[in-house]
Amino acid sequence: MEPILQCSHLTKRYDKGPLALNDLTMELPKGEIIGLLGPNGSGKTTLLKLTAGLLTPTCGEIAVNGMRIGAATKAIVSYLPERTYLSPTMRVDECLNLFSTFYADFDRARAEEMLRLLSVPTAAKIKTLSKGTREKVQLVLVMARRAKLYLLDEPIAGVDPAARDYILSTILRNYDSESTILLSTHLISDIENVLDSFLFIRDGRVICHDRASAVREMRGQTLDEFFREVFRCYAN
């Protein structure tokens, strides 16, 4: 089966600063939930933005579903950025209208059902919602698309611990099993039970790519414990 994401010697430098991605080569399979894990500044957000078509590589190649990044890949990629991007003066139902108009694969009925389950009022303006509720709205908009690849950058960072399990279950219930989710987060212990596999990224390079179950079965550790062990070595 053709991978959903292929990167070959992918490199990204911002202006004259250090490399954000450094000769990164990898392939990600279809039909998995994959954790993109690493410390701050490791290149996670840069990789997601390149995949979403929001940045251009300095050199190297990146392809989604066998296609170079462009209009065709943007049509099958659904991206949740780390920062809020919705206009504060818009109502939630106006955001639904916007996504319905802009994305052919947007399932409004599914979005409305997710908002109902998350107790989000659709008549409310974005600026009146709490930070956590705004993040719920953004996540619903992204997950209500019938995409092939979902890119989620810190999807649960701004919500309270009680809501995290509910949001993760919402993600699981509302994505096609043939699609792929690439999920970047620092809250590893909260998400590791839903992951099929993971990537550890450091200084713009993938340093470990494995099945999540392999860490538990072969090392007798949680993924969070393994992460702390690996990156403690780098810190030293």
PDB file of C-alpha atoms in Angstrom:
ATOM      1  CA  MET A   1       0.000   0.000   0.000  1.00  0.00           C
ATOM      2  CA  GLU A   2       1.279   3.454  -0.903  1.00  0.00           C
ATOM      3  CA  PRO A   3       2.176   5.537   2.183  1.00  0.00           C
ATOM      4  CA  ILE A   4       0.041   8.542   3.016  1.00  0.00           C
ATOM      5  CA  LEU A   5       3.090  10.732   3.707  1.00  0.00           C
ATOM      6  CA  GLN A   6       6.591  10.494   2.242  1.00  0.00           C
ATOM      7  CA  CYS A   7       9.505  12.778   3.094  1.00  0.00           C
ATOM      8  CA  SER A   8      12.849  12.458   1.330  1.00  0.00           C
ATOM      9  CA  HIS A   9      15.838  14.492   2.565  1.00  0.00           C
ATOM     10  CA  LEU A  10      13.355  17.151   3.688  1.00  0.00           C
ATOM     11  CA  THR A  11      15.068  20.296   4.961  1.00  0.00           C
ATOM     12  CA  LYS A  12      13.647  23.603   6.146  1.00  0.00           C
ATOM     13  CA  ARG A  13      15.575  26.675   7.267  1.00  0.00           C
ATOM     14  CA  TYR A  14      13.934  29.940   8.314  1.00  0.00           C
ATOM     15  CA  ASP A  15      15.935  32.893   6.961  1.00  0.00           C
ATOM     16  CA  LYS A  16      19.499  32.504   8.281  1.00  0.00           C
ATOM     17  CA  GLY A  17      18.561  30.651  11.448  1.00  0.00           C
ATOM     18  CA  PRO A  18      19.266  27.022  12.356  1.00  0.00           C
ATOM     19  CA  LEU A  19      17.654  24.167  10.450  1.00  0.00           C
ATOM     20  CA  ALA A  20      14.089  23.474  11.589  1.00  0.00           C
ATOM     21  CA  LEU A  21      14.124  20.180   9.653  1.00  0.00           C
ATOM     22  CA  ASN A  22      17.439  18.543   8.820  1.00  0.00           C
ATOM     23  CA  ASP A  23      17.548  16.027   5.951  1.00  0.00           C
ATOM     24  CA  LEU A  24      14.457  14.228   7.288  1.00  0.00           C
ATOM     25  CA  THR A  25      13.463  11.025   5.479  1.00  0.00           C
ATOM     26  CA  MET A  26      10.469   8.879   6.490  1.00  0.00           C
ATOM     27  CA  GLU A  27       7.224   7.247   5.361  1.00  0.00           C
ATOM     28  CA  LEU A  28       3.916   7.053   7.227  1.00  0.00           C
ATOM     29  CA  PRO A  29       1.315   4.347   6.481  1.00  0.00           C
ATOM     30  CA  LYS A  30      -2.378   4.831   5.886  1.00  0.00           C
ATOM     31  CA  GLY A  31      -4.985   3.962   8.471  1.00  0.00           C
ATOM     32  CA  GLU A  32      -3.072   4.743  11.673  1.00  0.00           C
ATOM     33  CA  ILE A  33      -3.073   7.245  14.539  1.00  0.00           C
ATOM     34  CA  ILE A  34       0.535   8.368  14.851  1.00  0.00           C
ATOM     35  CA  GLY A  35       2.083  10.462  17.609  1.00  0.00           C
ATOM     36  CA  LEU A  36       4.557  13.151  16.542  1.00  0.00           C
ATOM     37  CA  LEU A  37       6.555  13.640  19.717  1.00  0.00           C
ATOM     38  CA  GLY A  38       9.545  15.757  20.663  1.00  0.00           C
ATOM     39  CA  PRO A  39      10.686  18.716  22.782  1.00  0.00           C
ATOM     40  CA  ASN A  40      10.009  22.340  21.908  1.00  0.00           C
ATOM     41  CA  GLY A  41      11.894  23.429  18.808  1.00  0.00           C
ATOM     42  CA  SER A  42      12.338  19.912  17.476  1.00  0.00           C
ATOM     43  CA  GLY A  43      10.560  20.599  14.156  1.00  0.00           C
ATOM     44  CA  LYS A  44       7.086  19.150  14.807  1.00  0.00           C
ATOM     45  CA  THR A  45       5.053  22.207  13.802  1.00  0.00           C
ATOM     46  CA  THR A  46       7.311  22.861  10.807  1.00  0.00           C
ATOM     47  CA  LEU A  47       6.693  19.317   9.540  1.00  0.00           C
ATOM     48  CA  LEU A  48       2.933  19.725   9.941  1.00  0.00           C
ATOM     49  CA  LYS A  49       2.925  23.081   8.131  1.00  0.00           C
ATOM     50  CA  LEU A  50       4.986  21.690   5.248  1.00  0.00           C
ATOM     51  CA  THR A  51       2.573  18.770   4.940  1.00  0.00           C
ATOM     52  CA  ALA A  52      -0.396  21.142   4.985  1.00  0.00           C
ATOM     53  CA  GLY A  53       1.170  23.216   2.221  1.00  0.00           C
ATOM     54  CA  LEU A  54       1.628  26.332   4.357  1.00  0.00           C
ATOM     55  CA  LEU A  55       5.421  26.331   4.007  1.00  0.00           C
ATOM     56  CA  THR A  56       7.834  25.516   1.199  1.00  0.00           C
ATOM     57  CA  PRO A  57      10.837  23.239   1.842  1.00  0.00           C
ATOM     58  CA  THR A  58      14.320  24.679   1.583  1.00  0.00           C
ATOM     59  CA  CYS A  59      15.250  21.447  -0.167  1.00  0.00           C
ATOM     60  CA  GLY A  60      14.145  17.823  -0.349  1.00  0.00           C
ATOM     61  CA  GLU A  61      10.768  16.386  -1.276  1.00  0.00           C
ATOM     62  CA  ILE A  62       7.451  15.785   0.466  1.00  0.00           C
ATOM     63  CA  ALA A  63       4.398  13.980  -0.939  1.00  0.00           C
ATOM     64  CA  VAL A  64       0.906  13.200   0.359  1.00  0.00           C
ATOM     65  CA  ASN A  65      -0.811  10.129  -1.071  1.00  0.00           C
ATOM     66  CA  GLY A  66       1.818  10.013  -3.807  1.00  0.00           C
ATOM     67  CA  MET A  67       1.243  13.633  -4.875  1.00  0.00           C
ATOM     68  CA  ARG A  68       3.454  16.674  -4.538  1.00  0.00           C
ATOM     69  CA  ILE A  69       2.105  19.312  -2.176  1.00  0.00           C
ATOM     70  CA  GLY A  70      -0.449  21.494  -3.937  1.00  0.00           C
ATOM     71  CA  ALA A  71      -4.177  21.967  -4.483  1.00  0.00           C
ATOM     72  CA  ALA A  72      -4.798  18.219  -4.793  1.00  0.00           C
ATOM     73  CA  THR A  73      -3.133  17.418  -1.463  1.00  0.00           C
ATOM     74  CA  LYS A  74      -4.769  20.348   0.349  1.00  0.00           C
ATOM     75  CA  ALA A  75      -8.124  18.870  -0.669  1.00  0.00           C
ATOM     76  CA  ILE A  76      -7.394  15.683   1.306  1.00  0.00           C
ATOM     77  CA  VAL A  77      -5.478  17.135   4.280  1.00  0.00           C
ATOM     78  CA  SER A  78      -7.266  18.615   7.305  1.00  0.00           C
ATOM     79  CA  TYR A  79      -4.988  20.732   9.511  1.00  0.00           C
ATOM     80  CA  LEU A  80      -5.510  21.924  13.081  1.00  0.00           C
ATOM     81  CA  PRO A  81      -2.911  24.595  13.959  1.00  0.00           C
ATOM     82  CA  GLU A  82      -1.658  25.164  17.482  1.00  0.00           C
ATOM     83  CA  ARG A  83      -3.042  28.707  17.655  1.00  0.00           C
ATOM     84  CA  THR A  84      -6.641  29.875  17.369  1.00  0.00           C
ATOM     85  CA  TYR A  85      -7.441  31.093  13.848  1.00  0.00           C
ATOM     86  CA  LEU A  86     -11.209  31.707  13.984  1.00  0.00           C
ATOM     87  CA  SER A  87     -12.469  35.302  13.886  1.00  0.00           C
ATOM     88  CA  PRO A  88     -13.563  36.272  17.411  1.00  0.00           C
ATOM     89  CA  THR A  89     -16.646  38.071  16.067  1.00  0.00           C
ATOM     90  CA  MET A  90     -18.016  35.018  14.229  1.00  0.00           C
ATOM     91  CA  ARG A  91     -20.694  32.784  15.721  1.00  0.00           C
ATOM     92  CA  VAL A  92     -20.031  29.049  15.854  1.00  0.00           C
ATOM     93  CA  ASP A  93     -22.759  28.389  13.265  1.00  0.00           C
ATOM     94  CA  GLU A  94     -21.111  30.960  10.952  1.00  0.00           C
ATOM     95  CA  CYS A  95     -17.890  28.965  11.243  1.00  0.00           C
ATOM     96  CA  LEU A  96     -19.858  25.914  10.138  1.00  0.00           C
ATOM     97  CA  ASN A  97     -21.164  27.905   7.156  1.00  0.00           C
ATOM     98  CA  LEU A  98     -17.621  28.935   6.244  1.00  0.00           C
ATOM     99  CA  PHE A  99     -16.276  25.378   6.318  1.00  0.00           C
ATOM    100  CA  SER A 100     -19.326  24.097   4.386  1.00  0.00           C
ATOM    101  CA  THR A 101     -18.588  26.631   1.643  1.00  0.00           C
ATOM    102  CA  PHE A 102     -14.813  26.198   1.578  1.00  0.00           C
ATOM    103  CA  TYR A 103     -14.393  22.405   1.884  1.00  0.00           C
ATOM    104  CA  ALA A 104     -16.265  19.980  -0.351  1.00  0.00           C
ATOM    105  CA  ASP A 105     -15.632  17.120   2.102  1.00  0.00           C
ATOM    106  CA  PHE A 106     -17.029  18.956   5.161  1.00  0.00           C
ATOM    107  CA  ASP A 107     -19.794  16.960   6.860  1.00  0.00           C
ATOM    108  CA  ARG A 108     -21.937  19.587   8.573  1.00  0.00           C
ATOM    109  CA  ALA A 109     -24.277  17.074  10.184  1.00  0.00           C
ATOM    110  CA  ARG A 110     -21.326  15.329  11.790  1.00  0.00           C
ATOM    111  CA  ALA A 111     -19.923  18.668  13.004  1.00  0.00           C
ATOM    112  CA  GLU A 112     -23.248  19.662  14.559  1.00  0.00           C
ATOM    113  CA  GLU A 113     -23.506  16.306  16.339  1.00  0.00           C
ATOM    114  CA  MET A 114     -19.963  16.615  17.741  1.00  0.00           C
ATOM    115  CA  LEU A 115     -20.673  20.150  18.953  1.00  0.00           C
ATOM    116  CA  ARG A 116     -23.830  18.899  20.661  1.00  0.00           C
ATOM    117  CA  LEU A 117     -21.943  16.077  22.383  1.00  0.00           C
ATOM    118  CA  LEU A 118     -19.307  18.567  23.542  1.00  0.00           C
ATOM    119  CA  SER A 119     -22.020  20.993  24.779  1.00  0.00           C
ATOM    120  CA  VAL A 120     -20.840  23.826  22.537  1.00  0.00           C
ATOM    121  CA  PRO A 121     -23.546  26.466  21.835  1.00  0.00           C
ATOM    122  CA  THR A 122     -23.694  27.117  18.080  1.00  0.00           C
ATOM    123  CA  ALA A 123     -25.288  30.559  18.488  1.00  0.00           C
ATOM    124  CA  ALA A 124     -22.405  31.840  20.622  1.00  0.00           C
ATOM    125  CA  LYS A 125     -19.695  34.137  19.279  1.00  0.00           C
ATOM    126  CA  ILE A 126     -16.158  32.783  19.372  1.00  0.00           C
ATOM    127  CA  LYS A 127     -14.978  35.660  21.606  1.00  0.00           C
ATOM    128  CA  THR A 128     -17.480  34.684  24.320  1.00  0.00           C
ATOM    129  CA  LEU A 129     -16.165  31.123  24.584  1.00  0.00           C
ATOM    130  CA  SER A 130     -13.466  29.919  26.940  1.00  0.00           C
ATOM    131  CA  LYS A 131     -10.070  29.003  25.483  1.00  0.00           C
ATOM    132  CA  GLY A 132     -10.855  25.311  25.885  1.00  0.00           C
ATOM    133  CA  THR A 133     -14.235  25.625  24.168  1.00  0.00           C
ATOM    134  CA  ARG A 134     -12.691  27.561  21.268  1.00  0.00           C
ATOM    135  CA  GLU A 135     -10.232  24.695  20.837  1.00  0.00           C
ATOM    136  CA  LYS A 136     -13.127  22.240  20.850  1.00  0.00           C
ATOM    137  CA  VAL A 137     -14.782  24.200  18.026  1.00  0.00           C
ATOM    138  CA  GLN A 138     -11.584  24.199  15.949  1.00  0.00           C
ATOM    139  CA  LEU A 139     -11.105  20.470  16.501  1.00  0.00           C
ATOM    140  CA  VAL A 140     -14.682  19.720  15.471  1.00  0.00           C
ATOM    141  CA  LEU A 141     -14.313  21.742  12.276  1.00  0.00           C
ATOM    142  CA  VAL A 142     -11.144  19.845  11.372  1.00  0.00           C
ATOM    143  CA  MET A 143     -12.449  16.364  12.261  1.00  0.00           C
ATOM    144  CA  ALA A 144     -15.761  16.894  10.460  1.00  0.00           C
ATOM    145  CA  ARG A 145     -13.974  16.860   7.126  1.00  0.00           C
ATOM    146  CA  ARG A 146     -13.782  13.512   5.298  1.00  0.00           C
ATOM    147  CA  ALA A 147     -10.042  13.856   4.865  1.00  0.00           C
ATOM    148  CA  LYS A 148      -7.348  11.282   4.118  1.00  0.00           C
ATOM    149  CA  LEU A 149      -4.798  12.868   6.470  1.00  0.00           C
ATOM    150  CA  TYR A 150      -5.509  14.810   9.659  1.00  0.00           C
ATOM    151  CA  LEU A 151      -2.723  16.972  11.095  1.00  0.00           C
ATOM    152  CA  LEU A 152      -3.412  17.898  14.722  1.00  0.00           C
ATOM    153  CA  ASP A 153      -1.016  20.282  16.489  1.00  0.00           C
ATOM    154  CA  GLU A 154      -1.593  20.148  20.263  1.00  0.00           C
ATOM    155  CA  PRO A 155      -5.343  19.388  19.999  1.00  0.00           C
ATOM    156  CA  ILE A 156      -5.908  18.937  23.752  1.00  0.00           C
ATOM    157  CA  ALA A 157      -3.399  21.353  25.282  1.00  0.00           C
ATOM    158  CA  GLY A 158      -5.944  24.027  26.187  1.00  0.00           C
ATOM    159  CA  VAL A 159      -8.716  21.895  27.655  1.00  0.00           C
ATOM    160  CA  ASP A 160      -9.106  20.679  31.221  1.00  0.00           C
ATOM    161  CA  PRO A 161      -8.077  17.102  32.077  1.00  0.00           C
ATOM    162  CA  ALA A 162     -11.692  15.988  32.484  1.00  0.00           C
ATOM    163  CA  ALA A 163     -12.435  16.933  28.865  1.00  0.00           C
ATOM    164  CA  ARG A 164      -9.365  15.315  27.305  1.00  0.00           C
ATOM    165  CA  ASP A 165     -10.618  11.729  27.295  1.00  0.00           C
ATOM    166  CA  TYR A 166     -13.930  12.896  25.862  1.00  0.00           C
ATOM    167  CA  ILE A 167     -12.217  14.834  23.083  1.00  0.00           C
ATOM    168  CA  LEU A 168      -9.949  11.895  22.253  1.00  0.00           C
ATOM    169  CA  SER A 169     -12.954   9.598  22.066  1.00  0.00           C
ATOM    170  CA  THR A 170     -14.597  12.163  19.777  1.00  0.00           C
ATOM    171  CA  ILE A 171     -11.545  12.034  17.508  1.00  0.00           C
ATOM    172  CA  LEU A 172     -11.650   8.241  17.443  1.00  0.00           C
ATOM    173  CA  ARG A 173     -15.368   8.053  16.735  1.00  0.00           C
ATOM    174  CA  ASN A 174     -15.266  10.564  13.924  1.00  0.00           C
ATOM    175  CA  TYR A 175     -12.456   9.576  11.638  1.00  0.00           C
ATOM    176  CA  ASP A 176     -12.447   6.997   8.884  1.00  0.00           C
ATOM    177  CA  SER A 177     -10.310   3.961   9.762  1.00  0.00           C
ATOM    178  CA  GLU A 178      -8.660   4.235   6.336  1.00  0.00           C
ATOM    179  CA  SER A 179      -7.514   7.772   7.109  1.00  0.00           C
ATOM    180  CA  THR A 180      -4.394   8.743   9.048  1.00  0.00           C
ATOM    181  CA  ILE A 181      -4.049  11.063  12.024  1.00  0.00           C
ATOM    182  CA  LEU A 182      -0.665  12.652  12.744  1.00  0.00           C
ATOM    183  CA  LEU A 183      -0.966  14.099  16.243  1.00  0.00           C
ATOM    184  CA  SER A 184       1.615  16.368  17.844  1.00  0.00           C
ATOM    185  CA  THR A 185       1.426  16.805  21.623  1.00  0.00           C
ATOM    186  CA  HIS A 186       3.412  17.109  24.829  1.00  0.00           C
ATOM    187  CA  LEU A 187       0.671  15.327  26.786  1.00  0.00           C
ATOM    188  CA  ILE A 188       1.937  11.867  25.935  1.00  0.00           C
ATOM    189  CA  SER A 189       0.389  10.048  28.873  1.00  0.00           C
ATOM    190  CA  ASP A 190      -3.050  11.338  27.837  1.00  0.00           C
ATOM    191  CA  ILE A 191      -2.876  10.106  24.243  1.00  0.00           C
ATOM    192  CA  GLU A 192      -0.572   7.084  24.181  1.00  0.00           C
ATOM    193  CA  ASN A 193      -3.426   4.562  24.538  1.00  0.00           C
ATOM    194  CA  VAL A 194      -4.958   5.716  21.238  1.00  0.00           C
ATOM    195  CA  LEU A 195      -1.698   5.640  19.236  1.00  0.00           C
ATOM    196  CA  ASP A 196      -0.828   2.895  16.763  1.00  0.00           C
ATOM    197  CA  SER A 197       2.719   4.170  16.310  1.00  0.00           C
ATOM    198  CA  PHE A 198       4.922   7.136  17.139  1.00  0.00           C
ATOM    199  CA  LEU A 199       7.786   9.285  15.892  1.00  0.00           C
ATOM    200  CA  PHE A 200      10.372  10.862  18.158  1.00  0.00           C
ATOM    201  CA  ILE A 201      11.815  13.955  16.512  1.00  0.00           C
ATOM    202  CA  ARG A 202      14.819  15.963  17.683  1.00  0.00           C
ATOM    203  CA  ASP A 203      16.719  18.787  15.965  1.00  0.00           C
ATOM    204  CA  GLY A 204      14.689  18.287  12.803  1.00  0.00           C
ATOM    205  CA  ARG A 205      15.417  14.552  12.486  1.00  0.00           C
ATOM    206  CA  VAL A 206      13.406  11.444  13.282  1.00  0.00           C
ATOM    207  CA  ILE A 207      15.385   9.547  15.927  1.00  0.00           C
ATOM    208  CA  CYS A 208      12.858   6.771  16.622  1.00  0.00           C
ATOM    209  CA  HIS A 209       9.838   5.403  14.719  1.00  0.00           C
ATOM    210  CA  ASP A 210       8.068   2.343  16.127  1.00  0.00           C
ATOM    211  CA  ARG A 211       4.791   0.747  17.157  1.00  0.00           C
ATOM    212  CA  ALA A 212       3.421   2.096  20.425  1.00  0.00           C
ATOM    213  CA  SER A 213       2.758  -1.457  21.591  1.00  0.00           C
ATOM    214  CA  ALA A 214       6.440  -2.383  21.084  1.00  0.00           C
ATOM    215  CA  VAL A 215       7.509  -0.014  23.854  1.00  0.00           C
ATOM    216  CA  ARG A 216       5.156  -1.656  26.330  1.00  0.00           C
ATOM    217  CA  GLU A 217       5.844  -5.240  25.224  1.00  0.00           C
ATOM    218  CA  MET A 218       9.615  -5.124  24.656  1.00  0.00           C
ATOM    219  CA  ARG A 219      10.724  -2.448  27.118  1.00  0.00           C
ATOM    220  CA  GLY A 220       8.065  -2.754  29.820  1.00  0.00           C
ATOM    221  CA  GLN A 221       7.594   1.020  29.791  1.00  0.00           C
ATOM    222  CA  THR A 222       4.839   3.422  28.958  1.00  0.00           C
ATOM    223  CA  LEU A 223       5.497   5.618  25.954  1.00  0.00           C
ATOM    224  CA  ASP A 224       5.683   8.618  28.278  1.00  0.00           C
ATOM    225  CA  GLU A 225       8.404   6.895  30.339  1.00  0.00           C
ATOM    226  CA  PHE A 226      10.331   5.955  27.198  1.00  0.00           C
ATOM    227  CA  PHE A 227      10.077   9.534  25.908  1.00  0.00           C
ATOM    228  CA  ARG A 228      11.476  10.915  29.160  1.00  0.00           C
ATOM    229  CA  GLU A 229      14.326   8.403  29.083  1.00  0.00           C
ATOM    230  CA  VAL A 230      15.285   9.142  25.471  1.00  0.00           C
ATOM    231  CA  PHE A 231      15.208  12.911  25.777  1.00  0.00           C
ATOM    232  CA  ARG A 232      16.874  12.957  29.177  1.00  0.00           C
ATOM    233  CA  CYS A 233      19.907  11.440  27.396  1.00  0.00           C
ATOM    234  CA  TYR A 234      19.842  14.267  24.866  1.00  0.00           C
ATOM    235  CA  ALA A 235      19.579  16.846  27.629  1.00  0.00           C
ATOM    236  CA  ASN A 236      22.696  15.423  29.234  1.00  0.00           C
TER     237      ASN A 236
END
